[in-house]
Coordinates of C-alpha atoms in Angstrom, one line a residue:
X46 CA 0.0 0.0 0.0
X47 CA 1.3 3.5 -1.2
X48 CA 1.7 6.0 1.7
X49 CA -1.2 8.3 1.6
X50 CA -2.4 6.8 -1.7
X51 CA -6.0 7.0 -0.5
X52 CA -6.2 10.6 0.2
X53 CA -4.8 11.3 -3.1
X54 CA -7.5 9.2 -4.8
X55 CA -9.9 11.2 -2.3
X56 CA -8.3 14.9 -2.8
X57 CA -7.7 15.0 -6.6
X58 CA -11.3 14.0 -7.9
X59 CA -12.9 16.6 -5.3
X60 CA -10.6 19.2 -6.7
X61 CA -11.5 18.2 -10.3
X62 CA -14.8 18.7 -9.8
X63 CA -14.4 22.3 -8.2
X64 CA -12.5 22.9 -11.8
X65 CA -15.6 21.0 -13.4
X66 CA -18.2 23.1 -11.7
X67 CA -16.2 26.4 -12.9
X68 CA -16.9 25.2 -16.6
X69 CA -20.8 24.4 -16.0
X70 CA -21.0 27.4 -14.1
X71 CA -18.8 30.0 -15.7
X72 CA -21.0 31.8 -18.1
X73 CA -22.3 34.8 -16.4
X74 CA -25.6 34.8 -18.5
X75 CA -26.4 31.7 -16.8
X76 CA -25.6 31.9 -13.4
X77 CA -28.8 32.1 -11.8
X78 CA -30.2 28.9 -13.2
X79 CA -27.0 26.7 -14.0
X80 CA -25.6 27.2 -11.2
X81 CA -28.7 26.0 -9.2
X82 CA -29.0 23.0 -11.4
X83 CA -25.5 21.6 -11.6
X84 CA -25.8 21.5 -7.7
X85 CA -28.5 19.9 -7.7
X86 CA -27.6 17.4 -10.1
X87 CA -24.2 16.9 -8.2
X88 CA -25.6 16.7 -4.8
X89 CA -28.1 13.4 -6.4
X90 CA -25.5 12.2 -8.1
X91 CA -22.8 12.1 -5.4
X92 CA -25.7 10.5 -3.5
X93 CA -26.4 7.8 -5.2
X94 CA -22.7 7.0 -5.8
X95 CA -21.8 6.7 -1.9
X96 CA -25.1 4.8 -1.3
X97 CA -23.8 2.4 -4.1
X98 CA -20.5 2.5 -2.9
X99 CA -21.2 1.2 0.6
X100 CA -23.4 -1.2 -0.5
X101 CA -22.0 -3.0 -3.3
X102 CA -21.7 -6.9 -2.9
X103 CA -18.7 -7.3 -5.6
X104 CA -14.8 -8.8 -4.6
X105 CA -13.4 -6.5 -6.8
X106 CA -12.4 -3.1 -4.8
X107 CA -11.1 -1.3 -7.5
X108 CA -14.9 -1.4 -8.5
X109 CA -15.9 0.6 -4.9
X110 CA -12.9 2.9 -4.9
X111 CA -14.0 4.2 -8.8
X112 CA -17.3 4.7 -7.3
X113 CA -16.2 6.4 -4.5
X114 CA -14.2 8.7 -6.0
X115 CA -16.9 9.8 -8.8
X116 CA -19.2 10.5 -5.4
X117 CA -15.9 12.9 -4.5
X118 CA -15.8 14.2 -7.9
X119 CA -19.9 15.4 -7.5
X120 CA -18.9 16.7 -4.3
X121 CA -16.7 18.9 -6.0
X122 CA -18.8 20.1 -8.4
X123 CA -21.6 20.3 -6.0
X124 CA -19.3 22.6 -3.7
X125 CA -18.6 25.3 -6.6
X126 CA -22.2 25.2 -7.6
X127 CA -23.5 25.5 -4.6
X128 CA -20.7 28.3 -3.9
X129 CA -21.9 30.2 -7.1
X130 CA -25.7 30.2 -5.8
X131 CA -24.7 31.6 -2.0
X132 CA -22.4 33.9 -3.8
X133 CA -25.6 35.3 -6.2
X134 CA -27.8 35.4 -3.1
X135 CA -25.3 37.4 -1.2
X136 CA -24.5 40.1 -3.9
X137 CA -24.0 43.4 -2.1
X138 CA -24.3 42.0 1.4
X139 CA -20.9 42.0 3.2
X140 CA -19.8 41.5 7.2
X141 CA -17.0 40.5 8.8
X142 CA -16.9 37.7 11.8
X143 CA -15.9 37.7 15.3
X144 CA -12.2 36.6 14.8
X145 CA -12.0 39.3 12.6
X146 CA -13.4 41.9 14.4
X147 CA -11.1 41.0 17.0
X148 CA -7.7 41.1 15.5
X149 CA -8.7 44.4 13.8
X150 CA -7.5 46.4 16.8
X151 CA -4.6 43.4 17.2
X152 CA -3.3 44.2 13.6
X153 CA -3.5 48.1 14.0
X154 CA -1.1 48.2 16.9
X155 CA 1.5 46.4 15.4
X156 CA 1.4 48.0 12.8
X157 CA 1.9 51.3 14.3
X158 CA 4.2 49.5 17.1
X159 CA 6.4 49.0 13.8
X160 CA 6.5 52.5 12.1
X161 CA 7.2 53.9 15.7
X162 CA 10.6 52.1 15.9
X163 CA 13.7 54.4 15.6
X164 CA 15.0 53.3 12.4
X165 CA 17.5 54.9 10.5
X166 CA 15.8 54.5 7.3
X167 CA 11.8 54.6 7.3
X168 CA 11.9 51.5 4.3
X169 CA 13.1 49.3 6.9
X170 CA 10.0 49.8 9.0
X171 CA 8.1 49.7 6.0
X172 CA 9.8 46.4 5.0
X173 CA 9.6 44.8 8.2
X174 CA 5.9 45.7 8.2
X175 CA 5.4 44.2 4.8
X176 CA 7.1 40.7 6.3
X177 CA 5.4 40.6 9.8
X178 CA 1.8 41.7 8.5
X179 CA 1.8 41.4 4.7
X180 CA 1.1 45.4 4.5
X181 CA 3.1 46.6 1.5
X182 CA 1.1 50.3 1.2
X183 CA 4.3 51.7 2.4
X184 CA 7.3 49.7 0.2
X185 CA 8.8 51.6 -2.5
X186 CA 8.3 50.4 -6.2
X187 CA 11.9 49.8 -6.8
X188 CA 12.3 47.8 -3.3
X189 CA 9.3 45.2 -5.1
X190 CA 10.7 45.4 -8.3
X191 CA 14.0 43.8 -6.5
X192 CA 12.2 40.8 -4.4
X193 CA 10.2 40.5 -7.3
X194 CA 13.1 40.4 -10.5
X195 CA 15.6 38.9 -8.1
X196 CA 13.0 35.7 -7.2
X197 CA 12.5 36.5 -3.2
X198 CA 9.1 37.8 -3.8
X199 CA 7.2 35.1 -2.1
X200 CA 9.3 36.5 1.0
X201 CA 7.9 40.1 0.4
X202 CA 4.3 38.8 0.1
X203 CA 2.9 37.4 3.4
X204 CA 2.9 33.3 2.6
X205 CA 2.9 30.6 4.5
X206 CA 6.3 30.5 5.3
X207 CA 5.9 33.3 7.5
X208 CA 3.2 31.3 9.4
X209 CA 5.8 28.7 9.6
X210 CA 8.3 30.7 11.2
X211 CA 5.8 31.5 14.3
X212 CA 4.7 28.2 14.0
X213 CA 8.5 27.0 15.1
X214 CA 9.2 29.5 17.3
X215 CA 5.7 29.0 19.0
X216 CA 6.4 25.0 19.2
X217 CA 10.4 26.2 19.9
X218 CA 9.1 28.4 23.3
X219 CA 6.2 25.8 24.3
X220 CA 8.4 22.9 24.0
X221 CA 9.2 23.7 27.9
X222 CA 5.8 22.1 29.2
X223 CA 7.2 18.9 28.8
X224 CA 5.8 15.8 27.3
X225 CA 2.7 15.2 29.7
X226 CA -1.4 14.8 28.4
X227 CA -2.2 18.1 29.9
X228 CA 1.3 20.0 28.7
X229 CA 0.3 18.2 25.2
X230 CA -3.2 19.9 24.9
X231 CA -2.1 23.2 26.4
X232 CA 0.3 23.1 23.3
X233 CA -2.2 22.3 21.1
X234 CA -4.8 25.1 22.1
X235 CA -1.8 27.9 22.3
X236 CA -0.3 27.2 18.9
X237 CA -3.8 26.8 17.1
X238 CA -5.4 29.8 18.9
X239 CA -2.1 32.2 18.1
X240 CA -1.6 30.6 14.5
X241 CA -5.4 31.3 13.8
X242 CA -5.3 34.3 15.2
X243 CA -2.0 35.8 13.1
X244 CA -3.9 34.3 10.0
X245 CA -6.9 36.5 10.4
X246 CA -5.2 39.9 11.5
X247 CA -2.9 39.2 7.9
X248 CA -5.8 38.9 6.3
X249 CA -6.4 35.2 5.6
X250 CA -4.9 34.8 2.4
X251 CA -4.9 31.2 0.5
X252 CA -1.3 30.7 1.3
X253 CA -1.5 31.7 4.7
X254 CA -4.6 29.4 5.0
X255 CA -2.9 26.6 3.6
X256 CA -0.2 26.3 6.5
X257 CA -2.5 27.4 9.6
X258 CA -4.4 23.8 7.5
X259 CA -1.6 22.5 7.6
X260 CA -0.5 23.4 11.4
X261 CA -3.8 22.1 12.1
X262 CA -3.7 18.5 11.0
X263 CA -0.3 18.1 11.9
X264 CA -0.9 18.8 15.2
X265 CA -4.3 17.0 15.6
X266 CA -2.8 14.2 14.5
X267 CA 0.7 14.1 16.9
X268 CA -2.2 15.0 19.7
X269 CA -4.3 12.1 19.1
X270 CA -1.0 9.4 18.6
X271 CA -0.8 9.2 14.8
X272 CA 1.9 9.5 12.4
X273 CA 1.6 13.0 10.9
X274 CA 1.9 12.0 7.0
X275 CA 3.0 14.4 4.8
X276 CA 1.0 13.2 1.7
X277 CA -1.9 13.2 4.0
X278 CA -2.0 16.2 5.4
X279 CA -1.6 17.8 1.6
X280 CA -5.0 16.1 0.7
X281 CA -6.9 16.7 3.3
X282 CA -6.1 20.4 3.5
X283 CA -6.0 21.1 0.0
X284 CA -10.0 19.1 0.2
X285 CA -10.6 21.3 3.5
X286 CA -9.9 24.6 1.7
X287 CA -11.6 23.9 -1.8
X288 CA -14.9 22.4 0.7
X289 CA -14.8 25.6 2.6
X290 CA -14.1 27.8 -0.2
X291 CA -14.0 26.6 -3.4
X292 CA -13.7 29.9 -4.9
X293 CA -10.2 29.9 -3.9
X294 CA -8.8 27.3 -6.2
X295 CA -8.8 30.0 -9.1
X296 CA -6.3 32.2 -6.6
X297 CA -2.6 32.0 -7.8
X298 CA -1.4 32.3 -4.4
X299 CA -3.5 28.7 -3.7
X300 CA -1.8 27.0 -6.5
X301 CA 1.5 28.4 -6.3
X302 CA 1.5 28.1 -2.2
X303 CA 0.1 24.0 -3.2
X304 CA 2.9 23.7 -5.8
X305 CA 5.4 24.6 -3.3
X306 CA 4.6 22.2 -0.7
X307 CA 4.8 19.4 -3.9
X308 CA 8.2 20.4 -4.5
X309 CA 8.9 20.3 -0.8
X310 CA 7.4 16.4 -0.4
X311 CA 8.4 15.2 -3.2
X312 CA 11.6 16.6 -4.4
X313 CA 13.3 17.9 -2.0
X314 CA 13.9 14.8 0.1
X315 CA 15.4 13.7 -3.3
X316 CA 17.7 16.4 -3.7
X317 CA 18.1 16.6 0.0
X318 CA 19.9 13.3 -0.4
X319 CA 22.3 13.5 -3.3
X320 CA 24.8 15.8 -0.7
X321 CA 27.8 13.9 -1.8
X322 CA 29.9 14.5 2.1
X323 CA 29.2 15.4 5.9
X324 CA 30.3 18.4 6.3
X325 CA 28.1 20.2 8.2
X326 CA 28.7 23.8 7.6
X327 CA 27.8 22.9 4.0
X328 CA 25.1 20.4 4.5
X329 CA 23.2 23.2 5.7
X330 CA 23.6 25.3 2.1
X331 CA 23.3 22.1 0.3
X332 CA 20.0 22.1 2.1
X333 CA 18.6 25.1 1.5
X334 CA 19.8 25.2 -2.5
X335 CA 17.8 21.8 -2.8
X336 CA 14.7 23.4 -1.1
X337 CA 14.6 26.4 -3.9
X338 CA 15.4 24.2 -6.3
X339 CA 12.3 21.5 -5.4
X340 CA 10.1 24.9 -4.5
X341 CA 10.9 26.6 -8.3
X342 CA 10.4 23.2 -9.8
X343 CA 7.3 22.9 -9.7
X344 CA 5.8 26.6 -8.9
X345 CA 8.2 28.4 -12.0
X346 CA 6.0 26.8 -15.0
X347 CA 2.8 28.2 -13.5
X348 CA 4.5 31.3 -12.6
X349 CA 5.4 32.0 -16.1
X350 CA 2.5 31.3 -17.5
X351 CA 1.1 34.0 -15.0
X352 CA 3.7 36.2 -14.6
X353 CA 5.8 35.5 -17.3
X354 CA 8.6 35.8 -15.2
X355 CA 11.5 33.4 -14.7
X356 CA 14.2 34.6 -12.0
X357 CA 17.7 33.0 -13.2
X358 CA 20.1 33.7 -9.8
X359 CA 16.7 32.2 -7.6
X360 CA 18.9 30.1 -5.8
X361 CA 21.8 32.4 -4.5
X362 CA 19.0 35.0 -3.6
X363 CA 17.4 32.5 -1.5
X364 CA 20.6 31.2 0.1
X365 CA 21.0 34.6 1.9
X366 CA 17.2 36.4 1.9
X367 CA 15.4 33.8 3.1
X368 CA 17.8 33.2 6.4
X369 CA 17.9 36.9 6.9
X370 CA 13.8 37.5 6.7
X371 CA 13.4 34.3 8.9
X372 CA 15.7 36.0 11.6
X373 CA 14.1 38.8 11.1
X374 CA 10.3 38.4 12.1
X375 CA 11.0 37.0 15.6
X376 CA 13.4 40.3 16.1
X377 CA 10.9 42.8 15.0
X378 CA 8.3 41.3 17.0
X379 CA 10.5 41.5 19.8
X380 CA 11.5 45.1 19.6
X381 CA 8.1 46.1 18.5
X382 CA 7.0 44.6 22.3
X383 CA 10.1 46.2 23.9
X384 CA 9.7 49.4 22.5
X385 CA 6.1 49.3 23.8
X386 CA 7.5 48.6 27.4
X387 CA 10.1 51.6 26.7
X388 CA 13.0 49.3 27.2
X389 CA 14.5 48.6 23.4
X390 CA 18.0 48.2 23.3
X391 CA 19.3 50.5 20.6
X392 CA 21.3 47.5 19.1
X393 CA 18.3 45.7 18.9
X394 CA 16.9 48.5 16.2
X395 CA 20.3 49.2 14.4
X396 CA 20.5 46.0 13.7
X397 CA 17.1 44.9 12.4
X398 CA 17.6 48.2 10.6
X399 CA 21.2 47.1 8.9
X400 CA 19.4 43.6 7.8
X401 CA 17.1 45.3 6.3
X402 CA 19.2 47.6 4.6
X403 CA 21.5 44.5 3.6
X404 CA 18.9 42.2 1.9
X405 CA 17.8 45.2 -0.1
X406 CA 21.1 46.1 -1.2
X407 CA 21.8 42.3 -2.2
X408 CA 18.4 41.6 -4.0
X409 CA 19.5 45.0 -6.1
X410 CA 22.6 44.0 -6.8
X411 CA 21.4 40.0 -7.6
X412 CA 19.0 42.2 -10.1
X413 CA 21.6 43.9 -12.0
X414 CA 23.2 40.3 -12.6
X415 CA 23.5 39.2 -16.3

């Protein structure tokens, strides 16, 4: 038995028929009624499928497993559909929910705690700003243009590896409880309340989405004893996000953020493993090369397509930005609470404020490159 071999059956029909219901659905003159009908149809359809499923008497599972994923499939469709008909009956109508009314408040005071720090230069507080809350109003054109041309803009934009970086330093601080039942769910309820909460006051974007999924399962699963499977946790968020919002598998930041995570499961081990010695020093940039390389494997054809843009030098601006950023979230958060208390050490700002300074310069001059 593959690893994870039935999620995959399970994910990539429901995901087919999200694309499927985009089709039957997709022309505007016909939303009202098409969109009401293909759900309809889906929803018997999927029915009838799983009922047939369960109770077919035959020795031949390949036979229950191709009806079972066709009931996914009308699932799918029946999702998109039925996401089309709310999304008609709710023209106009708008609202936000509790979590987000409460991390409004949350968000506005760190972004003010970061424009207040004494920097030297106000595009570091405008960078680190853009890194710890994904608000870019304030970065210069030619500071995008570099992470953008130079192939670090998926640090720039607020992705999931930014959640991942709280996520470790969250599971880093907590790791002090111990290993006891009641240390285990206190760990569990902290990272999921603060990783939730950071999502929403970001602004919930696909990618962001994705890992707080993936944060979720993962740790659900080391909670309840199992073995936290890579392959499976990829399915079931990717069916958990298209379920709760199928709208979002037509976002580029969804696919690209799901391409990434492909290259990260199922190249980069790959790569990981041709290092040829054991040194450690450059085991570590071995490493990090093989993750760019996995991650632009499979995200660069789709972001040509989109963007028509194919950064050459990806993986020497990676070798040095990404280390740099990931240092430098935890440090800005810390000042930005220091600063509050009135007790920020003024080698604390000068030198978020030289990093900052330092990755710019390096993505320009990676940009003026042949």
């Amino acid at each position: 038995m593959v690893e994870g071999r039935e999620s995959v059956l399970y994910a990539l029909p429901f995901c087919a028929g999200n694309v499927t219901g985009i089709f039957l659905c997709g022309h505007h003159l016909f939303y009202s009624w098409s969109s009401g009908a293909a759900a309809s149809a889906a929803m018997a359809a999927g029915a009838t499928l799983a009922v047939a499923a369960v109770f077919r008497n035959t020795a031949k599972s390949w036979v229950k497993t191709a009806l079972c994923m066709a009931a996914v499939f009308c699932c799918g469709v029946f999702c998109w559909s039925n996401h089309e008909v709310i999304n008609i009956g709710a023209a106009g109508r708008g609202g936000s929910g509790l979590i987000e009314k409460a991390a409004a408040p949350a968000a506005s005071w760190l972004k003010s705690g970061i424009d207040s720090l004494p920097m030297d230069d106000y595009g570091s507080n405008a960078l680190i700003k853009a890194l710890v809350t994904g608000d870019q109003s304030d970065v210069t054109a030619d500071v995008k243009k570099a992470f953008r041309d130079s192939g670090a803009s998926h640090i720039l934009a607020l992705s999931g590896m930014h959640l991942a970086i709280i996520y470790l330093i969250l599971s880093k601080c907590l790791s002090v409880l111990g290993q006891s039942r009641k240390a285990d769910i206190a760990r569990f309820v902290t990272i999921l309340a603060s990783t939730l909460f950071y999502s929403v006051m970001t602004g919930a974007s696909p990618s962001i989405i994705r890992a707080f999924l993936f944060i979720l399962l993962r740790e659900t699963a080391l909670l309840a004893g199992r073995t936290a499977r890579p392959v499976n946790i990829l399915c079931f968020a990717l069916t958990i996000q298209c379920a709760l919002n199928p709208g979002v598998i037509t976002s580029a930041s969804f696919q690209l953020s799901y391409l990434a995570m492909c290259g990260i499961y199922f190249l980069y081990p790959a790569l990981r493993g041709l290092y040829p010695c054991r040194v450690p020093v450059l085991k570590k940039v071995w490493d990090s090369a093989a993750m760019s390389i996995a991650c632009q494997a499979f995200t660069g054809p789709l972001a040509w397509i989109l963007f028509k843009s194919a950064p050459v030098y990806f993986i020497i601006t990676n070798l040095i930005a990404v280390p740099l950023t990931s240092a430098l979230m935890p440090a800005a958060l810390a000042a930005v609470f220091l600063h509050r208390l009135g007790i920020c050490p003024e080698f604390l700002t000068d030198g978020i404020n030289w990093c900052c300074e330092f990755v710019v310069w390096y993505l320009e001059v990676i940009c003026q490159l042949p």
